[in-house]
Amino acid sequence: MKKEREALSSTALASNLSVLHYSRTALSAVSGAVAGVLGLYGFHGFFFYLFSSLLMSVLLVGKANFASGRYFLSTWDIWTTGVAGGISTFILFWTFLYGLVHVY
């Protein structure tokens, strides 16, 4: 017997994706600032971004009681939405804070 999927509201899905995108952007800015202040450079900085993004995804899945399918169309949305788009924000804050703290 196949379990039927419950109906999802398109407004709620759009709101959830919007909050997820905002959270990723804020995480990118904060993690970029931290990486810059810590003096990370090269691949260490990018690994720091991937680690912080992975940590945020784990925390969001835990916040959703490990049932992210109830809040998003795909369970991969919580892991992948906004990760690639946030890299530019991360680089902006990373280089800016690195320059302020370690160059000047």
PDB file of C-alpha atoms in Angstrom:
ATOM      1  CA  MET A   1       0.000   0.000   0.000  1.00  0.00           C
ATOM      2  CA  LYS A   2       1.506   3.285  -1.121  1.00  0.00           C
ATOM      3  CA  LYS A   3       1.397   6.164   1.316  1.00  0.00           C
ATOM      4  CA  GLU A   4      -0.316   9.178  -0.203  1.00  0.00           C
ATOM      5  CA  ARG A   5       1.352  12.532   0.017  1.00  0.00           C
ATOM      6  CA  GLU A   6      -0.551  15.287   1.785  1.00  0.00           C
ATOM      7  CA  ALA A   7      -1.494  18.461  -0.046  1.00  0.00           C
ATOM      8  CA  LEU A   8       0.922  21.371   0.286  1.00  0.00           C
ATOM      9  CA  SER A   9       0.094  25.064   0.053  1.00  0.00           C
ATOM     10  CA  SER A  10       1.972  26.877  -2.692  1.00  0.00           C
ATOM     11  CA  THR A  11       2.015  30.054  -0.585  1.00  0.00           C
ATOM     12  CA  ALA A  12       3.565  28.213   2.350  1.00  0.00           C
ATOM     13  CA  LEU A  13       6.138  26.555   0.075  1.00  0.00           C
ATOM     14  CA  ALA A  14       7.105  29.908  -1.429  1.00  0.00           C
ATOM     15  CA  SER A  15       7.397  31.406   2.053  1.00  0.00           C
ATOM     16  CA  ASN A  16       9.566  28.506   3.236  1.00  0.00           C
ATOM     17  CA  LEU A  17      11.888  28.870   0.250  1.00  0.00           C
ATOM     18  CA  SER A  18      12.081  32.618   0.831  1.00  0.00           C
ATOM     19  CA  VAL A  19      13.054  32.116   4.471  1.00  0.00           C
ATOM     20  CA  LEU A  20      15.592  29.480   3.448  1.00  0.00           C
ATOM     21  CA  HIS A  21      17.118  31.817   0.869  1.00  0.00           C
ATOM     22  CA  TYR A  22      17.300  34.665   3.406  1.00  0.00           C
ATOM     23  CA  SER A  23      18.936  32.353   5.942  1.00  0.00           C
ATOM     24  CA  ARG A  24      21.548  31.211   3.416  1.00  0.00           C
ATOM     25  CA  THR A  25      22.356  34.808   2.491  1.00  0.00           C
ATOM     26  CA  ALA A  26      22.755  35.797   6.144  1.00  0.00           C
ATOM     27  CA  LEU A  27      24.889  32.711   6.780  1.00  0.00           C
ATOM     28  CA  SER A  28      27.075  33.584   3.802  1.00  0.00           C
ATOM     29  CA  ALA A  29      27.675  37.091   5.123  1.00  0.00           C
ATOM     30  CA  VAL A  30      28.437  35.960   8.670  1.00  0.00           C
ATOM     31  CA  SER A  31      30.655  33.050   7.663  1.00  0.00           C
ATOM     32  CA  GLY A  32      32.507  35.285   5.186  1.00  0.00           C
ATOM     33  CA  ALA A  33      33.129  37.824   7.924  1.00  0.00           C
ATOM     34  CA  VAL A  34      34.344  35.120  10.311  1.00  0.00           C
ATOM     35  CA  ALA A  35      36.621  33.609   7.672  1.00  0.00           C
ATOM     36  CA  GLY A  36      38.081  37.046   6.943  1.00  0.00           C
ATOM     37  CA  VAL A  37      38.710  37.886  10.585  1.00  0.00           C
ATOM     38  CA  LEU A  38      40.248  34.462  11.211  1.00  0.00           C
ATOM     39  CA  GLY A  39      42.611  35.047   8.291  1.00  0.00           C
ATOM     40  CA  LEU A  40      41.572  32.014   6.259  1.00  0.00           C
ATOM     41  CA  TYR A  41      42.697  32.083   2.647  1.00  0.00           C
ATOM     42  CA  GLY A  42      42.619  29.791  -0.360  1.00  0.00           C
ATOM     43  CA  PHE A  43      40.722  26.552  -0.121  1.00  0.00           C
ATOM     44  CA  HIS A  44      40.519  26.799   3.675  1.00  0.00           C
ATOM     45  CA  GLY A  45      38.019  29.632   3.298  1.00  0.00           C
ATOM     46  CA  PHE A  46      35.882  27.733   0.823  1.00  0.00           C
ATOM     47  CA  PHE A  47      35.920  24.634   3.018  1.00  0.00           C
ATOM     48  CA  PHE A  48      34.821  26.849   5.910  1.00  0.00           C
ATOM     49  CA  TYR A  49      31.861  28.038   3.815  1.00  0.00           C
ATOM     50  CA  LEU A  50      30.901  24.491   2.848  1.00  0.00           C
ATOM     51  CA  PHE A  51      31.193  23.360   6.469  1.00  0.00           C
ATOM     52  CA  SER A  52      29.056  26.223   7.767  1.00  0.00           C
ATOM     53  CA  SER A  53      26.480  25.616   5.045  1.00  0.00           C
ATOM     54  CA  LEU A  54      26.368  21.916   5.878  1.00  0.00           C
ATOM     55  CA  LEU A  55      26.006  22.709   9.579  1.00  0.00           C
ATOM     56  CA  MET A  56      23.113  25.056   8.850  1.00  0.00           C
ATOM     57  CA  SER A  57      21.405  22.389   6.760  1.00  0.00           C
ATOM     58  CA  VAL A  58      21.737  19.858   9.564  1.00  0.00           C
ATOM     59  CA  LEU A  59      20.297  22.341  12.051  1.00  0.00           C
ATOM     60  CA  LEU A  60      17.385  23.149   9.734  1.00  0.00           C
ATOM     61  CA  VAL A  61      16.598  19.469   9.224  1.00  0.00           C
ATOM     62  CA  GLY A  62      16.628  19.035  12.989  1.00  0.00           C
ATOM     63  CA  LYS A  63      14.358  22.069  13.372  1.00  0.00           C
ATOM     64  CA  ALA A  64      11.942  20.455  10.894  1.00  0.00           C
ATOM     65  CA  ASN A  65      11.889  17.315  13.073  1.00  0.00           C
ATOM     66  CA  PHE A  66      13.687  15.377  10.332  1.00  0.00           C
ATOM     67  CA  ALA A  67      10.612  15.674   8.090  1.00  0.00           C
ATOM     68  CA  SER A  68      11.693  18.341   5.634  1.00  0.00           C
ATOM     69  CA  GLY A  69       9.348  16.828   3.034  1.00  0.00           C
ATOM     70  CA  ARG A  70       6.468  18.413   4.922  1.00  0.00           C
ATOM     71  CA  TYR A  71       7.844  21.917   4.311  1.00  0.00           C
ATOM     72  CA  PHE A  72       9.482  21.644   0.875  1.00  0.00           C
ATOM     73  CA  LEU A  73       8.696  19.846  -2.373  1.00  0.00           C
ATOM     74  CA  SER A  74      11.954  17.927  -2.249  1.00  0.00           C
ATOM     75  CA  THR A  75      14.041  16.930   0.724  1.00  0.00           C
ATOM     76  CA  TRP A  76      17.096  18.147  -1.204  1.00  0.00           C
ATOM     77  CA  ASP A  77      15.790  21.722  -1.167  1.00  0.00           C
ATOM     78  CA  ILE A  78      16.925  22.219   2.401  1.00  0.00           C
ATOM     79  CA  TRP A  79      20.433  21.011   1.497  1.00  0.00           C
ATOM     80  CA  THR A  80      20.992  22.773  -1.823  1.00  0.00           C
ATOM     81  CA  THR A  81      18.823  25.896  -2.111  1.00  0.00           C
ATOM     82  CA  GLY A  82      20.950  29.024  -2.052  1.00  0.00           C
ATOM     83  CA  VAL A  83      24.330  27.348  -1.504  1.00  0.00           C
ATOM     84  CA  ALA A  84      25.753  28.280  -4.904  1.00  0.00           C
ATOM     85  CA  GLY A  85      24.119  31.713  -4.858  1.00  0.00           C
ATOM     86  CA  GLY A  86      25.515  32.534  -1.434  1.00  0.00           C
ATOM     87  CA  ILE A  87      29.111  32.010  -2.488  1.00  0.00           C
ATOM     88  CA  SER A  88      29.347  35.509  -3.961  1.00  0.00           C
ATOM     89  CA  THR A  89      28.132  37.070  -0.702  1.00  0.00           C
ATOM     90  CA  PHE A  90      30.612  34.914   1.177  1.00  0.00           C
ATOM     91  CA  ILE A  91      33.510  36.038  -1.033  1.00  0.00           C
ATOM     92  CA  LEU A  92      32.482  39.694  -0.698  1.00  0.00           C
ATOM     93  CA  PHE A  93      32.515  39.644   3.107  1.00  0.00           C
ATOM     94  CA  TRP A  94      35.518  37.324   3.264  1.00  0.00           C
ATOM     95  CA  THR A  95      37.781  39.543   1.164  1.00  0.00           C
ATOM     96  CA  PHE A  96      36.499  42.773   2.720  1.00  0.00           C
ATOM     97  CA  LEU A  97      37.091  41.683   6.322  1.00  0.00           C
ATOM     98  CA  TYR A  98      40.357  39.957   5.480  1.00  0.00           C
ATOM     99  CA  GLY A  99      41.604  43.192   3.924  1.00  0.00           C
ATOM    100  CA  LEU A 100      40.461  45.306   6.858  1.00  0.00           C
ATOM    101  CA  VAL A 101      41.949  43.102   9.556  1.00  0.00           C
ATOM    102  CA  HIS A 102      45.074  41.636   7.999  1.00  0.00           C
ATOM    103  CA  VAL A 103      46.183  44.079   5.299  1.00  0.00           C
ATOM    104  CA  TYR A 104      45.518  47.521   6.777  1.00  0.00           C
TER     105      TYR A 104
END
